[in-house]
CSV table of C-alpha atoms in Angstrom, one decimal:
chain,number,residue,atom,x,y,z
A,1,MET,CA,-61.9,57.8,-10.4
A,2,ALA,CA,-64.7,58.7,-12.3
A,3,GLU,CA,-65.3,61.9,-10.4
A,4,THR,CA,-62.1,63.3,-11.3
A,5,GLN,CA,-62.3,62.1,-15.1
A,6,ASN,CA,-65.5,64.0,-15.6
A,7,LEU,CA,-63.5,67.0,-13.8
A,8,PHE,CA,-60.6,67.0,-16.1
A,9,SER,CA,-61.8,65.7,-19.7
A,10,ASN,CA,-63.4,67.7,-22.1
A,11,LEU,CA,-63.5,70.7,-20.6
A,12,GLN,CA,-64.2,73.9,-22.9
A,13,HIS,CA,-62.8,77.0,-21.8
A,14,SER,CA,-64.8,80.3,-23.0
A,15,ARG,CA,-63.6,81.1,-26.4
A,16,ASP,CA,-64.4,84.8,-25.5
A,17,ALA,CA,-61.5,84.7,-22.8
A,18,VAL,CA,-58.4,87.2,-23.8
A,19,CYS,CA,-55.0,88.1,-22.2
A,20,ARG,CA,-53.6,91.5,-23.6
A,21,ALA,CA,-50.9,93.6,-22.6
A,22,ASP,CA,-50.8,97.1,-23.5
A,23,GLY,CA,-47.7,99.2,-23.3
A,24,LEU,CA,-46.8,97.2,-20.2
A,25,ALA,CA,-43.7,98.3,-18.2
A,26,CYS,CA,-42.1,96.8,-15.2
A,27,ALA,CA,-40.1,98.7,-12.7
A,28,ARG,CA,-38.0,97.3,-10.0
A,29,GLY,CA,-37.1,99.6,-7.4
A,30,ALA,CA,-35.7,102.8,-9.5
A,31,ILE,CA,-34.9,100.5,-12.5
A,32,THR,CA,-37.2,99.7,-15.3
A,33,VAL,CA,-36.8,96.2,-16.3
A,34,PHE,CA,-38.8,96.5,-19.1
A,35,GLU,CA,-41.5,98.9,-21.0
A,36,GLY,CA,-43.6,99.3,-24.2
A,37,VAL,CA,-44.7,95.5,-24.0
A,38,SER,CA,-47.6,94.6,-26.2
A,39,PHE,CA,-49.3,91.6,-27.2
A,40,SER,CA,-52.4,90.0,-27.3
A,41,LEU,CA,-53.4,86.5,-26.6
A,42,ALA,CA,-56.9,84.5,-27.7
A,43,ALA,CA,-58.5,81.5,-26.7
A,44,GLY,CA,-56.5,78.5,-28.3
A,45,GLN,CA,-53.2,80.7,-28.7
A,46,ALA,CA,-49.8,80.3,-27.0
A,47,LEU,CA,-47.2,82.8,-26.6
A,48,CYS,CA,-43.6,82.3,-25.6
A,49,LEU,CA,-41.7,84.9,-24.0
A,50,ARG,CA,-38.1,85.3,-24.8
A,51,GLY,CA,-35.3,87.4,-23.7
A,52,ALA,CA,-31.7,87.6,-21.9
A,53,ASN,CA,-31.5,86.8,-18.3
A,54,GLY,CA,-32.8,89.8,-16.5
A,55,SER,CA,-35.1,91.0,-19.2
A,56,GLY,CA,-38.0,90.8,-17.1
A,57,LYS,CA,-39.8,87.5,-18.5
A,58,SER,CA,-40.5,86.1,-14.9
A,59,SER,CA,-41.7,89.6,-13.7
A,60,LEU,CA,-43.8,89.9,-16.7
A,61,LEU,CA,-45.7,86.6,-15.5
A,62,ARG,CA,-45.9,87.5,-12.2
A,63,GLN,CA,-47.8,90.7,-13.3
A,64,LEU,CA,-50.0,88.6,-15.7
A,65,ALA,CA,-50.5,86.4,-12.3
A,66,GLY,CA,-51.5,89.8,-10.5
A,67,LEU,CA,-48.7,89.2,-8.0
A,68,LEU,CA,-46.9,92.4,-8.8
A,69,PRO,CA,-48.5,95.7,-10.2
A,70,ALA,CA,-47.4,97.1,-13.5
A,71,ALA,CA,-45.5,100.3,-13.5
A,72,ALA,CA,-47.5,101.5,-16.6
A,73,GLY,CA,-49.7,100.0,-19.2
A,74,THR,CA,-52.6,98.2,-19.2
A,75,LEU,CA,-53.2,94.3,-18.5
A,76,THR,CA,-56.9,92.6,-20.0
A,77,HIS,CA,-56.5,88.9,-18.0
A,78,PRO,CA,-58.8,86.5,-16.7
A,79,ASP,CA,-59.4,87.0,-12.9
A,80,PRO,CA,-56.3,85.3,-11.3
A,81,ALA,CA,-58.5,83.9,-8.5
A,82,TYR,CA,-60.2,81.5,-10.7
A,83,GLY,CA,-58.5,81.6,-14.1
A,84,THR,CA,-55.0,81.7,-14.1
A,85,HIS,CA,-52.4,78.8,-13.3
A,86,TYR,CA,-48.8,80.2,-12.2
A,87,LEU,CA,-46.0,77.8,-12.2
A,88,GLY,CA,-43.2,79.9,-11.0
A,89,HIS,CA,-39.3,79.0,-10.0
A,90,ALA,CA,-40.4,78.5,-6.2
A,91,ASP,CA,-42.5,74.9,-6.9
A,92,GLY,CA,-44.7,75.5,-3.7
A,93,LEU,CA,-44.0,71.8,-2.8
A,94,LYS,CA,-43.6,70.2,0.8
A,95,ALA,CA,-41.0,68.1,1.4
A,96,ALA,CA,-42.7,66.6,4.5
A,97,LEU,CA,-45.9,65.3,2.5
A,98,THR,CA,-46.0,62.6,0.2
A,99,ILE,CA,-47.2,62.6,-3.4
A,100,ALA,CA,-50.7,61.8,-2.6
A,101,GLU,CA,-51.2,64.3,0.1
A,102,THR,CA,-49.8,66.9,-2.3
A,103,LEU,CA,-52.3,65.9,-4.7
A,104,ALA,CA,-55.0,65.9,-2.0
A,105,PHE,CA,-54.1,69.8,-1.2
A,106,ASP,CA,-54.0,70.2,-5.0
A,107,ALA,CA,-57.4,69.2,-5.2
A,108,ALA,CA,-58.6,70.8,-2.6
A,109,LEU,CA,-57.5,74.2,-3.5
A,110,ALA,CA,-59.4,73.5,-6.8
A,111,GLY,CA,-62.4,72.7,-4.3
A,112,TYR,CA,-63.0,69.2,-4.6
A,113,ARG,CA,-61.8,66.0,-2.7
A,114,ALA,CA,-60.9,62.7,-4.8
A,115,ASP,CA,-60.1,59.3,-3.7
A,116,ASN,CA,-56.5,57.6,-3.4
A,117,ASP,CA,-57.0,55.6,-6.4
A,118,ALA,CA,-57.4,58.9,-8.6
A,119,TYR,CA,-54.1,60.7,-7.0
A,120,ALA,CA,-52.4,57.4,-7.8
A,121,ASP,CA,-53.9,57.6,-11.4
A,122,ILE,CA,-52.6,61.2,-12.1
A,123,ALA,CA,-49.3,60.4,-10.4
A,124,ALA,CA,-49.1,57.7,-13.1
A,125,ARG,CA,-50.3,59.9,-15.8
A,126,LEU,CA,-47.3,62.3,-14.6
A,127,GLY,CA,-44.8,59.4,-14.4
A,128,LEU,CA,-44.6,59.3,-10.7
A,129,ALA,CA,-44.2,55.9,-8.6
A,130,GLY,CA,-45.1,55.2,-5.1
A,131,CYS,CA,-47.9,57.8,-4.7
A,132,ASP,CA,-48.8,56.5,-1.3
A,133,TRP,CA,-45.6,56.7,0.5
A,134,GLN,CA,-43.3,58.5,-1.4
A,135,PHE,CA,-42.2,61.9,0.1
A,136,VAL,CA,-41.8,64.8,-2.0
A,137,GLY,CA,-38.7,65.7,-0.2
A,138,ASP,CA,-37.1,62.4,-1.7
A,139,LEU,CA,-38.2,63.2,-5.0
A,140,SER,CA,-35.6,64.4,-7.9
A,141,ALA,CA,-35.7,68.0,-9.3
A,142,GLY,CA,-37.3,66.7,-12.6
A,143,GLN,CA,-40.3,64.4,-10.4
A,144,LYS,CA,-40.9,67.6,-8.4
A,145,ARG,CA,-41.4,69.6,-11.9
A,146,ARG,CA,-43.7,66.8,-12.9
A,147,LEU,CA,-45.6,66.9,-10.0
A,148,THR,CA,-46.3,70.7,-9.8
A,149,LEU,CA,-48.2,69.7,-13.5
A,150,ALA,CA,-50.9,68.0,-11.1
A,151,ARG,CA,-52.0,71.4,-10.4
A,152,LEU,CA,-53.0,71.9,-14.3
A,153,ILE,CA,-54.6,68.7,-14.7
A,154,MET,CA,-56.7,69.0,-11.4
A,155,ASP,CA,-57.6,72.5,-11.7
A,156,PRO,CA,-58.8,73.2,-15.2
A,157,ARG,CA,-58.1,77.1,-15.6
A,158,PRO,CA,-58.1,79.1,-18.9
A,159,LEU,CA,-54.7,80.8,-18.6
A,160,TRP,CA,-51.4,79.1,-17.6
A,161,LEU,CA,-48.5,81.2,-16.9
A,162,LEU,CA,-45.3,79.0,-17.3
A,163,ASP,CA,-41.8,80.0,-15.9
A,164,GLU,CA,-39.4,77.9,-18.1
A,165,PRO,CA,-41.7,74.9,-17.9
A,166,MET,CA,-39.1,72.6,-19.4
A,167,THR,CA,-36.4,73.0,-16.4
A,168,ALA,CA,-35.0,70.0,-15.2
A,169,LEU,CA,-37.3,67.4,-17.2
A,170,ASP,CA,-36.2,64.7,-19.5
A,171,ALA,CA,-37.5,64.0,-23.2
A,172,ALA,CA,-40.2,62.2,-21.7
A,173,GLY,CA,-41.3,65.0,-19.3
A,174,ARG,CA,-40.8,67.5,-22.0
A,175,ALA,CA,-43.2,65.5,-24.3
A,176,LEU,CA,-45.6,65.1,-21.1
A,177,VAL,CA,-45.6,69.0,-20.8
A,178,THR,CA,-46.2,69.7,-24.6
A,179,ASP,CA,-49.2,66.8,-24.5
A,180,LEU,CA,-50.8,68.5,-21.9
A,181,ALA,CA,-50.1,72.2,-23.4
A,182,GLU,CA,-51.6,71.1,-26.7
A,183,ALA,CA,-54.6,69.6,-25.0
A,184,HIS,CA,-55.1,72.5,-23.1
A,185,LEU,CA,-55.2,75.0,-26.2
A,186,GLU,CA,-57.3,72.5,-27.9
A,187,ASN,CA,-59.9,73.3,-25.0
A,188,GLY,CA,-59.7,76.9,-25.7
A,189,GLY,CA,-57.0,77.5,-23.2
A,190,MET,CA,-54.2,80.0,-23.3
A,191,ILE,CA,-50.4,79.8,-22.2
A,192,ILE,CA,-48.0,82.1,-22.1
A,193,ALA,CA,-44.6,80.3,-21.4
A,194,ALA,CA,-40.9,82.0,-20.2
A,195,SER,CA,-38.3,80.0,-22.3
A,196,HIS,CA,-34.8,79.7,-23.6
A,197,GLU,CA,-35.7,76.7,-25.6
A,198,THR,CA,-38.1,76.2,-28.4
A,199,LEU,CA,-41.5,75.3,-27.5
A,200,ASP,CA,-43.6,73.5,-29.9
A,201,PHE,CA,-46.9,74.4,-28.5
A,202,ALA,CA,-46.2,78.0,-29.0
A,203,ASP,CA,-47.3,79.9,-32.2
A,204,GLU,CA,-46.0,83.1,-31.2
A,205,GLU,CA,-43.2,84.9,-29.5
A,206,VAL,CA,-42.4,88.0,-27.8
A,207,LEU,CA,-38.7,89.2,-27.4
A,208,LEU,CA,-38.2,91.2,-24.0
A,209,GLU,CA,-35.3,93.7,-25.1
A,210,PRO,CA,-32.7,94.6,-22.9
A,211,ARG,CA,-32.4,98.2,-21.6
A,212,ARG,CA,-29.8,100.6,-21.2
B,1,MET,CA,-68.4,70.9,2.3
B,2,SER,CA,-68.7,73.9,-0.1
B,3,GLY,CA,-65.4,74.6,-2.3
B,4,LEU,CA,-64.4,77.7,-0.5
B,5,MET,CA,-64.8,76.1,3.0
B,6,ARG,CA,-62.7,73.0,1.6
B,7,ILE,CA,-60.0,75.6,0.5
B,8,PHE,CA,-59.9,77.1,4.1
B,9,ALA,CA,-60.1,73.7,5.8
B,10,ALA,CA,-57.3,72.2,3.4
B,11,ILE,CA,-55.1,75.2,4.5
B,12,CYS,CA,-55.6,74.9,7.9
B,13,SER,CA,-55.1,71.1,8.2
B,14,GLN,CA,-51.8,71.3,6.1
B,15,HIS,CA,-50.4,73.8,8.3
B,16,MET,CA,-51.2,71.8,11.6
B,17,HIS,CA,-50.0,68.4,9.8
B,18,LEU,CA,-46.7,69.7,8.9
B,19,SER,CA,-46.3,71.9,12.1
B,20,TRP,CA,-46.7,68.3,14.1
B,21,ARG,CA,-44.8,66.2,11.3
B,22,SER,CA,-41.9,68.4,11.5
B,23,GLY,CA,-41.7,68.2,15.5
B,24,GLN,CA,-42.7,72.0,15.9
B,25,THR,CA,-45.6,71.2,18.4
B,26,MET,CA,-43.2,69.0,20.5
B,27,LEU,CA,-40.3,71.3,20.4
B,28,ALA,CA,-42.3,74.2,21.7
B,29,VAL,CA,-43.9,72.0,24.4
B,30,SER,CA,-40.5,70.7,25.6
B,31,PHE,CA,-39.4,74.4,25.7
B,32,LEU,CA,-42.3,75.3,28.0
B,33,PHE,CA,-41.6,72.7,30.6
B,34,ILE,CA,-37.7,73.1,30.3
B,35,ALA,CA,-37.9,76.8,30.8
B,36,ILE,CA,-40.5,76.2,33.7
B,37,THR,CA,-38.3,73.7,35.2
B,38,LEU,CA,-35.5,75.8,34.9
B,39,LEU,CA,-37.1,78.7,36.9
B,40,PRO,CA,-36.8,77.7,40.7
B,41,PHE,CA,-33.2,77.2,39.9
B,42,GLY,CA,-32.8,81.0,39.3
B,43,LEU,CA,-35.3,82.3,41.8
B,44,GLY,CA,-34.5,79.7,44.7
B,45,PRO,CA,-36.5,76.6,46.2
B,46,GLU,CA,-38.9,79.7,48.2
B,47,LEU,CA,-42.4,77.9,47.5
B,48,LYS,CA,-44.3,81.0,48.6
B,49,LEU,CA,-42.6,83.4,46.3
B,50,LEU,CA,-42.6,80.7,42.9
B,51,ARG,CA,-46.8,80.3,43.9
B,52,ALA,CA,-47.0,84.5,43.6
B,53,LEU,CA,-44.7,84.8,40.8
B,54,ALA,CA,-46.3,81.7,38.9
B,55,PRO,CA,-49.1,83.3,36.9
B,56,GLY,CA,-46.5,86.0,35.6
B,57,LEU,CA,-43.9,83.5,34.8
B,58,LEU,CA,-46.4,81.1,33.0
B,59,TRP,CA,-47.8,84.0,30.7
B,60,VAL,CA,-43.9,85.2,30.0
B,61,VAL,CA,-42.8,81.6,29.3
B,62,LEU,CA,-46.1,80.9,27.1
B,63,ALA,CA,-45.6,84.0,25.0
B,64,ILE,CA,-41.8,83.4,24.5
B,65,SER,CA,-42.5,79.6,23.4
B,66,LEU,CA,-45.4,80.9,21.1
B,67,LEU,CA,-42.9,83.6,19.7
B,68,THR,CA,-40.0,80.9,18.6
B,69,GLY,CA,-42.8,78.8,16.5
B,70,LEU,CA,-43.9,82.1,14.7
B,71,GLU,CA,-40.9,82.6,12.8
B,72,ARG,CA,-42.2,79.7,10.0
B,73,LEU,CA,-45.7,81.1,10.4
B,74,PHE,CA,-45.5,82.2,7.0
B,75,GLN,CA,-41.7,81.6,6.2
B,76,ALA,CA,-41.5,78.6,5.0
B,77,ASP,CA,-44.6,79.2,2.4
B,78,TYR,CA,-43.1,82.4,1.4
B,79,GLU,CA,-39.6,80.6,0.7
B,80,ASP,CA,-41.2,77.5,-1.4
B,81,GLY,CA,-43.5,79.6,-3.5
B,82,THR,CA,-46.8,78.5,-1.5
B,83,LEU,CA,-47.9,82.0,-0.9
B,84,ASP,CA,-47.8,82.8,-4.7
B,85,ARG,CA,-50.1,80.0,-5.2
B,86,LEU,CA,-52.2,80.8,-2.0
B,87,LEU,CA,-52.9,84.4,-3.6
B,88,LEU,CA,-54.3,82.8,-6.5
B,89,VAL,CA,-57.2,80.8,-4.9
B,90,PRO,CA,-61.0,82.0,-5.0
B,91,LEU,CA,-60.9,82.6,-0.9
B,92,ALA,CA,-59.8,86.0,0.0
B,93,PHE,CA,-55.9,86.3,0.9
B,94,GLU,CA,-57.5,87.7,4.5
B,95,ALA,CA,-59.3,84.1,4.9
B,96,VAL,CA,-56.4,82.3,3.6
B,97,VAL,CA,-54.2,84.1,6.8
B,98,LEU,CA,-56.9,83.4,8.9
B,99,ALA,CA,-57.1,79.7,8.0
B,100,LYS,CA,-52.8,79.7,8.4
B,101,LEU,CA,-53.2,81.3,12.1
B,102,LEU,CA,-56.0,78.9,12.9
B,103,GLY,CA,-54.0,75.8,12.0
B,104,HIS,CA,-51.1,77.6,13.9
B,105,TYR,CA,-53.2,77.9,16.8
B,106,LEU,CA,-54.7,74.4,16.7
B,107,ALA,CA,-51.5,72.8,16.0
B,108,LEU,CA,-48.9,74.7,18.4
B,109,VAL,CA,-50.6,76.9,21.0
B,110,LEU,CA,-53.5,75.0,22.1
B,111,PRO,CA,-51.2,71.9,23.1
B,112,LEU,CA,-48.7,74.8,24.6
B,113,ILE,CA,-51.9,75.7,26.7
B,114,LEU,CA,-52.9,72.5,27.8
B,115,ALA,CA,-49.2,71.7,29.0
B,116,VAL,CA,-49.5,74.6,31.4
B,117,PRO,CA,-51.6,73.2,34.3
B,118,LEU,CA,-48.9,70.7,34.7
B,119,ALA,CA,-46.4,73.6,34.5
B,120,GLY,CA,-48.5,75.2,37.1
B,121,LEU,CA,-48.1,72.8,39.4
B,122,LEU,CA,-44.4,72.6,39.3
B,123,LEU,CA,-44.6,76.2,40.4
B,124,ASN,CA,-46.6,75.3,43.5
B,125,ILE,CA,-50.1,76.4,42.1
B,126,GLU,CA,-52.9,74.0,43.7
B,127,ALA,CA,-54.6,72.2,41.0
B,128,ALA,CA,-58.0,74.1,41.9
B,129,ARG,CA,-56.6,77.5,41.3
B,130,LEU,CA,-55.7,76.3,37.8
B,131,PRO,CA,-58.8,76.2,35.7
B,132,VAL,CA,-58.7,80.3,36.1
B,133,LEU,CA,-55.3,80.7,34.8
B,134,LEU,CA,-56.2,78.3,31.8
B,135,ALA,CA,-59.3,80.2,31.3
B,136,ALA,CA,-57.2,83.6,31.2
B,137,MET,CA,-54.9,81.7,28.5
B,138,LEU,CA,-57.4,80.3,26.2
B,139,CYS,CA,-59.4,84.3,26.3
B,140,GLY,CA,-55.9,86.3,26.0
B,141,SER,CA,-53.7,83.3,23.4
B,142,PRO,CA,-55.9,84.3,20.3
B,143,ALA,CA,-54.4,87.8,20.6
B,144,LEU,CA,-51.0,86.5,21.4
B,145,VAL,CA,-51.0,84.5,17.8
B,146,LEU,CA,-53.1,87.2,15.9
B,147,LEU,CA,-50.7,90.2,16.9
B,148,GLY,CA,-47.4,87.9,16.5
B,149,GLY,CA,-48.8,87.2,13.0
B,150,ILE,CA,-48.4,90.7,12.5
B,151,GLY,CA,-44.6,90.4,13.1
B,152,ALA,CA,-43.9,87.5,11.3
B,153,SER,CA,-45.5,88.9,8.3
B,154,LEU,CA,-43.5,92.0,8.3
B,155,ALA,CA,-40.1,90.1,9.1
B,156,VAL,CA,-41.3,87.4,6.4
B,157,SER,CA,-38.5,88.3,3.6
B,158,VAL,CA,-35.7,88.5,6.2
B,159,ARG,CA,-33.9,85.4,6.3
B,160,ARG,CA,-33.6,83.9,9.7
B,161,GLY,CA,-36.0,86.7,10.7
B,162,GLY,CA,-37.1,85.1,13.9
B,163,LEU,CA,-35.7,87.5,16.5
B,164,LEU,CA,-36.8,90.4,14.1
B,165,THR,CA,-40.5,88.6,14.2
B,166,VAL,CA,-39.7,88.8,18.1
B,167,LEU,CA,-38.7,92.4,18.1
B,168,ILE,CA,-41.8,93.7,16.3
B,169,ALA,CA,-44.2,91.4,18.2
B,170,MET,CA,-43.2,91.8,22.0
B,171,PRO,CA,-44.6,95.3,22.2
B,172,PHE,CA,-47.9,94.2,21.0
B,173,TYR,CA,-47.7,91.5,23.8
B,174,VAL,CA,-47.5,93.9,26.8
B,175,PRO,CA,-51.5,94.6,27.3
B,176,VAL,CA,-52.2,90.8,27.2
B,177,LEU,CA,-49.6,89.8,29.4
B,178,ILE,CA,-50.5,92.5,31.9
B,179,PHE,CA,-54.2,91.4,31.9
B,180,GLY,CA,-53.5,87.9,31.7
B,181,ALA,CA,-50.7,87.7,34.9
B,182,ALA,CA,-53.4,90.0,36.7
B,183,ALA,CA,-56.1,87.3,35.8
B,184,GLY,CA,-53.9,84.4,37.0
B,185,ARG,CA,-53.0,86.6,40.4
B,186,ALA,CA,-56.4,87.0,40.9
B,187,GLY,CA,-57.5,83.4,40.5
B,188,LEU,CA,-54.8,82.5,43.4
B,189,GLU,CA,-56.6,84.6,45.7
B,190,THR,CA,-60.4,83.9,47.0
B,191,GLY,CA,-62.9,86.3,46.7
B,192,VAL,CA,-61.6,88.3,43.8
B,193,ALA,CA,-63.4,88.8,40.5
B,194,VAL,CA,-61.7,87.6,37.6
B,195,GLY,CA,-64.5,88.0,35.2
B,196,PRO,CA,-63.5,91.7,34.2
B,197,TYR,CA,-60.0,90.7,33.4
B,198,LEU,CA,-61.1,87.7,31.5
B,199,GLY,CA,-63.3,90.3,29.7
B,200,ILE,CA,-60.6,92.1,28.7
B,201,LEU,CA,-58.4,89.4,27.3
B,202,ALA,CA,-61.5,88.1,25.1
B,203,ALA,CA,-62.0,91.5,23.7
B,204,LEU,CA,-58.2,92.0,23.1
B,205,SER,CA,-58.4,88.7,21.2
B,206,ALA,CA,-61.5,90.0,19.5
B,207,ALA,CA,-60.3,93.3,18.3
B,208,SER,CA,-57.1,91.3,17.1
B,209,LEU,CA,-59.1,88.9,15.1
B,210,LEU,CA,-61.1,91.9,13.6
B,211,LEU,CA,-57.9,93.8,12.3
B,212,ALA,CA,-54.8,91.2,12.5
B,213,PRO,CA,-55.6,89.6,9.1
B,214,PHE,CA,-56.2,92.6,7.1
B,215,ALA,CA,-52.6,93.7,8.5
B,216,ILE,CA,-51.0,90.4,8.0
B,217,ALA,CA,-52.5,89.8,4.3
B,218,ALA,CA,-51.4,93.4,3.5
B,219,ALA,CA,-47.6,92.8,4.6
B,220,LEU,CA,-47.3,89.2,3.1
B,221,ARG,CA,-48.9,90.9,-0.5
B,222,SER,CA,-46.3,93.6,-0.2
B,223,ALA,CA,-43.6,91.2,0.7
B,224,LEU,CA,-44.6,88.9,-2.3
B,225,ARG,CA,-43.8,92.1,-5.3
């Protein structure tokens, strides 16, 4: 418990970190999904990506995570291997693992190990009961979504890329995301989220225009 | 344990854990036994014939049991988004791939190889002759997993890509099967040197170990785009 608390709380990210796109374009096969997208994000800022279905919000997030190469333009962002969290549509959860085992894997990917009490603590903070015995496969969509938030808490990284962060979450779950996001921004973190909803923590918006 | 080691160990042990929990290990071992048990029905109960064919049959059945498990090597992680996540860890992706392959080897292939002596007895190989066959399999099986991994990574984005995986991987298996079966046959006879065969099998494994992680990582990266 003590170990995890020290790791998570009051971590200040570098105030010099930036995330910038300049004339960014994305191509899927022969189709250009978007082009000429530019924005700049400094420490402590959050950006909300807006646009119709198929306008390339998820592709832009994947580009920012380094999973998809940019067709044109330049990207400046923290090294994805150390500095980026990407929470996409696919949650990366394993149905056959318990919540505690999932959290232990998250911790290991962050490079440390905590004890079961710490995992139970995090699960409780995310509003999940039965940490030791509950299998991920038995969780509801909203509960799974909450469980993915554990990564954000357990591995402090400056840039969060969130694809539809409010999907499947109830009011308490949305408040949880907003709280986590606000704390992250206060610590000098950056957030880029794609969403159709109003995100309280985002102060800027980028609209991806549909191309004809 | 350093952070990078911990990540490697976590990926490896999670893979082992999941393949054990999903019953993959038991299924593959059971498949090996069923296949070996069925062979005498097809070939006839001629003990001499069975013994002569045994090394080759055991290698082929081992390769097939191994191939059936390969489909899920990366596909589950590809579909549920785990691979996206594993690209964003401080560990080089080639090392991530190696961790998964090691987990696969320990969880699935090692139990298969340990089951082979028992299966060999069913095919009328004397217990005293089995260590050579076992040694040959220990030397050659890493190559089977690593080369099979290339097939699995190339077919990762294809739903129900198991058969495609087999088609891609099988041709790579030819050298291992040739030298593996030859080592097994040499082990059945007295006075024939098996060392060179084992050496070639180990060399095939070593070469695969050097090259396959890069090929697999590249294939997976391009599948994730």
